[in-house]
Coordinates of C-alpha atoms in Angstrom, one line a residue:
Chain A
M1 CA 23.0 -6.1 -23.7
A2 CA 19.7 -4.4 -24.5
D3 CA 17.0 -4.4 -21.8
E4 CA 13.9 -6.5 -22.6
I5 CA 10.9 -4.8 -21.1
M6 CA 7.3 -6.1 -21.3
L7 CA 4.2 -4.7 -19.7
L8 CA 1.1 -6.8 -19.1
D9 CA -1.6 -4.2 -19.2
W10 CA -5.3 -3.4 -19.7
W11 CA -6.2 -0.3 -21.6
S12 CA -8.6 1.3 -19.0
S13 CA -6.5 0.5 -15.9
M14 CA -5.3 3.6 -14.0
F15 CA -2.6 1.4 -12.5
G16 CA -1.3 0.2 -15.9
M17 CA -1.3 3.8 -17.1
R18 CA 1.1 4.8 -14.2
V19 CA 3.6 2.3 -15.5
R20 CA 3.2 3.5 -19.1
I21 CA 3.9 7.1 -18.0
A22 CA 7.0 6.1 -16.1
L23 CA 8.4 4.1 -19.0
V24 CA 7.9 7.0 -21.4
E25 CA 9.3 9.5 -18.9
K26 CA 12.5 7.4 -18.9
G27 CA 12.5 7.1 -22.7
L28 CA 12.3 3.3 -22.6
K29 CA 11.2 1.0 -25.4
Y30 CA 8.9 -1.8 -24.3
E31 CA 6.5 -4.4 -25.6
S32 CA 2.9 -4.0 -24.4
R33 CA 0.6 -6.9 -24.0
E34 CA -3.1 -6.4 -23.5
E35 CA -4.5 -9.0 -21.1
D36 CA -8.1 -10.4 -21.4
L37 CA -9.0 -10.1 -17.7
N38 CA -11.8 -12.7 -18.2
N39 CA -9.2 -15.1 -19.7
K40 CA -5.9 -14.4 -18.1
S41 CA -2.8 -15.6 -20.0
P42 CA -0.5 -18.3 -18.7
L43 CA 2.2 -15.6 -18.7
L44 CA 0.2 -13.4 -16.3
L45 CA -0.5 -16.3 -14.0
E46 CA 3.1 -17.3 -14.0
M47 CA 4.4 -13.7 -13.4
N48 CA 1.9 -12.7 -10.8
P49 CA 0.8 -15.9 -9.1
V50 CA -0.2 -14.1 -5.8
H51 CA -2.6 -11.6 -7.3
T52 CA -3.0 -12.5 -11.0
K53 CA -3.5 -8.8 -11.7
I54 CA -2.1 -6.3 -14.1
P55 CA 0.0 -4.3 -14.4
V56 CA 3.0 -6.6 -14.4
L57 CA 6.4 -5.3 -15.6
I58 CA 8.7 -8.0 -16.9
H59 CA 12.3 -6.8 -17.1
N60 CA 14.8 -9.2 -18.6
G61 CA 12.5 -12.0 -17.6
K62 CA 11.9 -10.9 -14.0
P63 CA 8.5 -9.8 -12.9
I64 CA 7.6 -6.7 -10.8
C65 CA 4.0 -6.3 -9.6
E66 CA 1.9 -3.6 -8.0
S67 CA 2.0 -0.2 -9.8
P68 CA 3.6 2.0 -7.0
I69 CA 6.3 -0.7 -6.6
I70 CA 6.8 -0.9 -10.4
V71 CA 7.1 2.9 -10.7
Q72 CA 9.7 3.0 -7.9
Y73 CA 11.6 0.1 -9.5
I74 CA 11.7 1.9 -12.9
D75 CA 12.9 5.1 -11.1
E76 CA 15.7 3.2 -9.3
V77 CA 16.9 1.2 -12.3
W78 CA 16.9 4.1 -14.8
K79 CA 17.9 6.8 -12.3
D80 CA 19.7 9.1 -14.6
K81 CA 16.7 10.4 -16.5
S82 CA 13.6 12.2 -15.3
P83 CA 13.8 11.2 -11.6
L84 CA 10.2 10.7 -10.3
L85 CA 11.1 10.6 -6.6
P86 CA 13.0 13.5 -5.0
A87 CA 16.5 12.9 -3.6
D88 CA 15.8 14.1 0.0
P89 CA 14.5 11.3 2.3
Y90 CA 11.8 13.5 3.9
Q91 CA 10.4 14.6 0.6
R92 CA 10.5 11.0 -0.6
A93 CA 8.5 10.0 2.5
R94 CA 6.0 12.7 1.8
A95 CA 5.6 11.5 -1.8
R96 CA 5.1 7.9 -0.7
F97 CA 2.6 9.0 1.9
W98 CA 0.4 10.8 -0.7
A99 CA 0.7 8.0 -3.2
D100 CA -0.5 5.6 -0.5
Y101 CA -3.4 8.0 0.3
I102 CA -4.4 8.1 -3.3
D103 CA -4.3 4.3 -3.5
N104 CA -6.4 3.8 -0.4
K105 CA -9.1 6.3 -1.4
I106 CA -9.6 7.3 -5.0
F107 CA -10.1 3.9 -6.7
Q108 CA -12.7 2.6 -4.2
L109 CA -14.6 5.8 -4.0
G110 CA -14.7 6.4 -7.7
G111 CA -15.7 2.8 -8.2
K112 CA -18.7 3.2 -5.8
I113 CA -19.9 6.1 -7.8
W114 CA -20.4 4.1 -11.0
T115 CA -21.4 0.8 -9.4
R116 CA -23.8 1.8 -6.6
K117 CA -27.0 3.6 -6.4
G118 CA -28.9 6.1 -4.1
E119 CA -27.4 6.8 -0.7
D120 CA -24.3 4.7 -1.2
R121 CA -23.4 6.6 -4.4
E122 CA -24.1 10.0 -2.7
A123 CA -21.9 9.1 0.2
A124 CA -19.1 8.0 -2.1
K125 CA -19.4 11.2 -4.1
K126 CA -19.1 13.3 -1.0
E127 CA -16.1 11.4 0.3
L128 CA -14.4 11.5 -3.1
M129 CA -14.8 15.3 -3.2
E130 CA -13.4 15.6 0.3
C131 CA -10.3 13.5 -0.7
L132 CA -9.8 15.5 -3.9
K133 CA -10.0 18.8 -1.9
I134 CA -7.4 17.4 0.5
L135 CA -5.2 16.6 -2.5
E136 CA -5.8 20.0 -4.0
G137 CA -4.7 21.5 -0.7
E138 CA -1.5 19.4 -0.8
L139 CA -0.8 20.6 -4.4
G140 CA -1.2 24.3 -3.3
E141 CA 0.4 26.7 -5.6
K142 CA 3.0 24.3 -7.0
P143 CA 2.8 23.4 -10.7
Y144 CA 3.1 19.7 -9.8
F145 CA 2.8 17.6 -6.6
G146 CA 6.5 17.0 -7.2
G147 CA 7.2 20.8 -7.1
E148 CA 8.7 22.3 -10.2
N149 CA 8.9 18.8 -11.7
F150 CA 6.4 16.1 -12.5
G151 CA 6.9 13.3 -10.0
F152 CA 5.7 10.2 -8.2
V153 CA 2.5 11.6 -6.7
D154 CA 1.6 13.2 -10.1
V155 CA 2.0 9.8 -11.8
S156 CA -0.1 8.2 -9.1
L157 CA -3.0 10.6 -9.4
V158 CA -3.2 11.9 -13.0
T159 CA -4.2 8.4 -14.3
F160 CA -7.6 8.8 -12.5
S161 CA -8.3 12.0 -14.5
C162 CA -9.4 10.1 -17.6
W163 CA -12.0 8.5 -15.3
F164 CA -13.3 11.8 -13.9
Y165 CA -15.9 12.3 -16.8
A166 CA -17.3 8.8 -16.2
Y167 CA -17.6 9.5 -12.4
E168 CA -19.1 12.9 -13.0
S169 CA -21.7 11.5 -15.4
C170 CA -22.7 8.7 -13.2
G171 CA -22.8 10.9 -10.1
N172 CA -24.2 14.0 -11.7
F173 CA -21.6 16.4 -10.4
S174 CA -18.6 18.5 -11.5
I175 CA -15.1 17.9 -10.0
E176 CA -13.9 21.2 -11.7
A177 CA -16.6 23.2 -9.9
E178 CA -15.2 22.2 -6.5
C179 CA -11.5 21.6 -7.4
P180 CA -10.6 24.0 -10.2
K181 CA -6.9 23.9 -9.3
L182 CA -6.8 20.2 -9.5
I183 CA -8.4 20.1 -12.9
A184 CA -5.9 22.8 -14.0
W185 CA -3.1 20.5 -12.8
T186 CA -4.6 17.6 -14.8
K187 CA -4.5 19.8 -18.0
R188 CA -0.9 20.8 -17.2
C189 CA 0.1 17.1 -16.9
L190 CA -1.7 16.2 -20.1
Q191 CA 0.6 18.7 -22.0
K192 CA 3.4 16.2 -21.3
S193 CA 3.7 13.6 -24.0
S194 CA 4.3 10.8 -21.4
V195 CA 0.8 11.5 -20.0
S196 CA -1.1 12.2 -23.1
S197 CA 0.2 9.1 -24.8
S198 CA -0.6 6.9 -21.8
L199 CA -4.1 8.0 -20.9
P200 CA -7.1 6.9 -23.1
D201 CA -9.8 9.4 -24.1
P202 CA -12.2 10.1 -21.2
L203 CA -15.1 9.6 -23.6
K204 CA -13.9 6.1 -24.3
I205 CA -13.7 5.4 -20.6
H206 CA -17.2 6.8 -20.2
D207 CA -18.6 4.6 -22.9
F208 CA -16.9 1.6 -21.4
V209 CA -18.5 2.4 -18.0
V210 CA -21.9 2.8 -19.6
Q211 CA -21.5 -0.7 -21.2
L212 CA -20.5 -2.2 -17.9
R213 CA -23.4 -0.7 -16.1
K214 CA -25.8 -2.1 -18.7
K215 CA -24.2 -5.5 -18.4
F216 CA -24.5 -5.5 -14.6
G217 CA -27.9 -3.9 -14.5
I218 CA -26.8 -0.8 -12.6
E219 CA -29.0 2.3 -13.3
Chain B
M1 CA 24.4 17.7 15.6
G2 CA 21.7 16.5 18.0
E3 CA 19.0 14.5 16.3
E4 CA 15.5 14.8 17.8
V5 CA 13.5 11.6 17.2
K6 CA 10.1 11.1 18.6
L7 CA 7.7 8.2 18.1
F8 CA 4.0 8.5 18.6
R9 CA 2.6 5.1 19.4
T10 CA 0.1 3.1 21.4
W11 CA 1.0 0.3 23.7
S12 CA -0.4 -2.4 21.4
S13 CA -0.2 -1.1 17.8
P14 CA 1.6 -3.7 15.7
F15 CA 2.3 -1.0 13.1
A16 CA 4.1 1.1 15.7
L17 CA 6.1 -1.9 16.8
R18 CA 7.7 -2.0 13.3
I19 CA 9.1 1.4 14.0
V20 CA 10.3 0.5 17.5
W21 CA 12.2 -2.5 16.0
A22 CA 13.7 -0.5 13.2
L23 CA 14.9 2.3 15.5
R24 CA 16.4 -0.3 17.9
I25 CA 18.1 -2.3 15.1
K26 CA 19.7 0.9 13.9
A27 CA 20.6 1.9 17.5
I28 CA 18.8 5.3 17.1
E29 CA 17.9 7.1 20.3
Y30 CA 14.4 8.3 20.5
E31 CA 11.6 9.5 22.7
T32 CA 8.3 7.7 22.9
V33 CA 4.9 9.4 23.2
F34 CA 2.2 7.0 24.1
E35 CA -1.2 8.0 22.7
D36 CA -4.7 7.1 24.0
I37 CA -6.7 6.5 20.8
S38 CA -9.9 7.6 22.5
N39 CA -8.3 10.9 23.4
K40 CA -5.7 11.8 20.8
S41 CA -3.2 14.5 21.7
P42 CA -3.2 17.9 19.8
S43 CA 0.4 17.1 18.9
L44 CA -0.6 13.8 17.1
L45 CA -3.4 15.5 15.3
Q46 CA -1.1 18.3 14.2
C47 CA 1.6 15.8 13.0
N48 CA -0.9 13.5 11.2
P49 CA -3.8 15.7 10.2
V50 CA -4.9 13.5 7.3
H51 CA -5.3 10.2 9.2
G52 CA -4.9 11.1 12.9
K53 CA -3.3 7.7 13.5
V54 CA -0.2 6.2 15.0
P55 CA 2.6 5.5 14.4
V56 CA 4.0 8.9 13.5
L57 CA 7.7 9.6 13.5
L58 CA 8.9 13.1 14.3
H59 CA 12.5 13.7 13.1
N60 CA 13.9 17.1 13.9
G61 CA 10.4 18.5 14.0
R62 CA 9.2 16.9 10.7
P63 CA 6.5 14.3 10.8
I64 CA 6.3 11.1 8.8
A65 CA 3.2 8.9 8.9
E66 CA 2.2 5.4 7.6
S67 CA 4.4 2.7 9.0
L68 CA 5.8 1.3 5.8
V69 CA 6.6 4.8 4.6
I70 CA 8.3 5.5 8.0
L71 CA 10.4 2.3 7.7
E72 CA 11.7 3.4 4.3
Y73 CA 12.4 6.8 5.6
I74 CA 14.4 5.4 8.6
D75 CA 16.3 3.2 6.2
E76 CA 17.2 6.2 4.0
A77 CA 18.0 8.7 6.7
W78 CA 20.1 6.3 8.8
K79 CA 22.4 4.1 6.6
Q80 CA 23.7 1.7 9.3
A81 CA 22.1 -1.8 9.5
P82 CA 20.2 -1.5 6.2
L83 CA 16.7 -3.0 6.1
L84 CA 16.1 -3.0 2.4
P85 CA 18.5 -4.8 0.0
V86 CA 20.6 -2.9 -2.5
D87 CA 19.5 -4.6 -5.7
P88 CA 16.4 -2.9 -7.3
H89 CA 14.6 -6.1 -8.1
E90 CA 15.1 -7.5 -4.6
R91 CA 13.9 -4.1 -3.2
A92 CA 10.8 -4.4 -5.3
M93 CA 10.2 -7.9 -4.0
A94 CA 10.6 -6.7 -0.4
R95 CA 8.1 -3.9 -0.9
F96 CA 5.8 -6.4 -2.6
W97 CA 5.7 -8.9 0.3
A98 CA 5.3 -6.1 2.9
K99 CA 2.3 -4.8 0.9
F100 CA 0.9 -8.3 0.6
G101 CA 1.1 -8.6 4.4
D102 CA -0.8 -5.4 4.9
D103 CA -3.3 -5.7 2.0
K104 CA -4.1 -9.4 2.2
V105 CA -2.7 -11.4 5.1
L106 CA -3.7 -9.2 7.9
G107 CA -7.4 -8.9 6.8
S108 CA -7.7 -12.6 6.1
I109 CA -6.3 -13.6 9.5
W110 CA -8.6 -11.1 11.2
S111 CA -11.6 -12.6 9.4
V112 CA -10.8 -16.0 10.8
F113 CA -10.4 -14.4 14.2
I114 CA -13.8 -12.5 14.3
K115 CA -15.9 -15.3 12.8
Q116 CA -17.4 -18.4 14.1
G117 CA -18.5 -21.9 12.9
K118 CA -19.0 -22.3 9.2
E119 CA -18.1 -18.7 8.4
Q120 CA -14.8 -19.2 10.3
E121 CA -14.1 -22.4 8.3
E122 CA -14.7 -20.5 5.1
A123 CA -12.5 -17.7 6.2
M124 CA -9.6 -20.1 6.8
V125 CA -9.4 -20.9 3.0
P126 CA -8.0 -17.5 1.8
A127 CA -6.0 -17.1 5.1
M128 CA -4.2 -20.4 4.4
E129 CA -3.6 -19.5 0.8
N130 CA -2.0 -16.3 1.9
L131 CA 0.1 -18.0 4.5
K132 CA 1.2 -20.6 1.9
F133 CA 2.6 -17.8 -0.3
L134 CA 4.7 -16.7 2.7
E135 CA 5.9 -20.2 3.4
E136 CA 7.1 -20.4 -0.3
E137 CA 8.9 -17.1 0.1
L138 CA 10.9 -18.5 3.1
K139 CA 12.4 -21.4 1.2
G140 CA 16.1 -21.5 1.7
K141 CA 16.0 -18.6 4.1
K142 CA 16.1 -18.1 7.9
F143 CA 14.4 -14.7 7.7
F144 CA 12.5 -13.0 4.8
G145 CA 15.5 -10.7 4.6
G146 CA 17.9 -13.7 4.2
D147 CA 20.4 -14.3 7.0
T148 CA 19.4 -11.2 9.0
I149 CA 16.1 -9.5 9.9
G150 CA 15.0 -7.1 7.2
F151 CA 12.2 -4.9 5.9
V152 CA 9.8 -7.8 5.2
D153 CA 10.5 -9.4 8.6
L154 CA 9.6 -6.1 10.3
A155 CA 6.5 -5.7 8.2
L156 CA 5.2 -9.2 8.8
G157 CA 6.5 -9.3 12.4
W158 CA 3.0 -8.9 13.9
L159 CA 2.4 -12.5 12.8
A160 CA 5.0 -13.8 15.2
N161 CA 3.1 -12.3 18.1
L162 CA -0.5 -12.0 17.2
I163 CA -1.0 -15.4 15.6
G164 CA -0.2 -17.2 18.9
L165 CA -2.5 -14.9 20.9
L166 CA -5.4 -15.2 18.4
E167 CA -5.0 -19.0 18.3
E168 CA -5.3 -19.1 22.1
I169 CA -8.4 -16.9 22.1
V170 CA -10.4 -18.8 19.4
G171 CA -8.9 -22.2 20.2
L172 CA -7.9 -22.8 16.6
K173 CA -4.5 -23.6 15.1
V174 CA -3.8 -21.3 12.2
V175 CA -0.1 -21.7 11.7
D176 CA 0.4 -25.5 12.0
G177 CA 4.0 -26.6 12.3
E178 CA 3.4 -29.5 10.0
K179 CA 1.5 -27.6 7.3
L180 CA 3.7 -24.4 7.5
P181 CA 7.0 -25.6 8.9
L182 CA 9.1 -22.7 7.6
L183 CA 6.7 -20.0 8.7
S184 CA 6.4 -21.7 12.2
A185 CA 10.2 -21.7 12.4
W186 CA 10.4 -18.1 11.3
M187 CA 7.8 -17.0 13.9
Q188 CA 10.0 -18.7 16.6
E189 CA 13.4 -17.2 15.3
F190 CA 12.0 -13.8 14.8
G191 CA 10.0 -13.7 18.0
D192 CA 13.0 -14.8 20.0
A193 CA 15.5 -12.3 18.5
P194 CA 16.6 -10.0 21.4
I195 CA 15.4 -6.7 20.0
I196 CA 12.1 -8.2 18.9
K197 CA 11.5 -10.2 22.1
D198 CA 12.2 -7.2 24.4
N199 CA 9.5 -5.1 22.8
W200 CA 6.4 -7.4 22.6
P201 CA 3.5 -5.7 24.4
A202 CA 2.3 -7.4 27.7
R203 CA 0.8 -10.7 26.8
D204 CA -2.0 -10.8 29.3
R205 CA -3.1 -7.3 28.4
M206 CA -3.1 -8.2 24.7
I207 CA -5.3 -11.3 25.3
L208 CA -7.8 -9.2 27.2
K209 CA -7.8 -6.5 24.5
F210 CA -8.3 -9.0 21.6
Q211 CA -10.8 -11.1 23.4
A212 CA -12.9 -7.9 24.0
L213 CA -12.5 -6.9 20.4
R214 CA -13.7 -10.3 19.2
D215 CA -16.7 -10.3 21.5
A216 CA -17.7 -6.8 20.5
T217 CA -17.3 -7.6 16.7
I218 CA -19.4 -10.8 17.0
A219 CA -22.0 -9.0 19.0
A220 CA -22.2 -6.1 16.5
A221 CA -22.5 -8.6 13.6
S222 CA -25.3 -10.5 15.1
K223 CA -27.5 -7.4 15.5

């Protein structure tokens, strides 16, 4: 019986992008549905009653929510192709630790850079750069966070890279200037079709952010 | 081969308690290192340089941090008495509820605890919504894990202890046996299970600590 896979998504969501990457890595066919976040579909409300957020993966009618949980689910069900988590429990724990770190820091800090002004923005900028430097340190000389192979931590972080240009413009700074190895890593990841086909153009994200800032009256 | 297992914890951390329970359920021998948060040991800072927090599990010299990450590690490294189910969808649901507990339930209960008057009433609304989701999830089950204690029970276990303490301190019933009968029953069953019961931190010490925390938070907010 063929698997039925549907993804409830939103084009600019870093979290939705993670699921797209995982699905392509595993060579899976799926139906993508773009949600209108101002007018959420009955399907979304039924499949994610607790958070009513995207992404939601619906596999043979059963929903899975929260992007790191969805990516692990995909990795466990389709375990024979392109494993995203390593086999060794300690390495898996390290991967989960860094994915958790990324989730607790990058979204909020990046968000503050384009939604706040003055001191708040400067503080967020400084903290974001500290976090990215820590992540760059964790990458070290490896081609990917997963080592020789693209893995769970790479999936978790690379989706923020299409938002970097928007953060840099709003905050007037350069991530590459302080984290060149990290930017080199993003370029390496973008050479993979799973990544390049899942991430929107950074210019499109930038224009979206400019529109939102105008709408909410943020300078 | 001798296994060296060390747990860095504080006497009261509910996150560290999860690890104590998991190690006991799996009958793993371990050494405890109690930390003083105001004066962290060099060992702790070396093992968890990113956050400097407890709990940290040290297994044969290798550190693992973040309690839910540690729980999954323990479940994978020691196969007896499994905490997570085998089925991938059930595993995803277990991870979901554990994350819901940490991301939403904890913060919403804390808000009720540190507020007063009208603000406290308002804070009760999201707290009750969150608890109702947990009530729903318990339908037809003794524990979140089914017939036996599992990953979600350990992740939400702090409720079974802290709720009663916080209710006593603020004089407010949060988990009402009539409104949340399944959750009330779970708090009792889980709280009374031998491994769990034996490891609750000293009640009077907890009351003092949380009373002081509440007072300090309210004082800071009114400045």
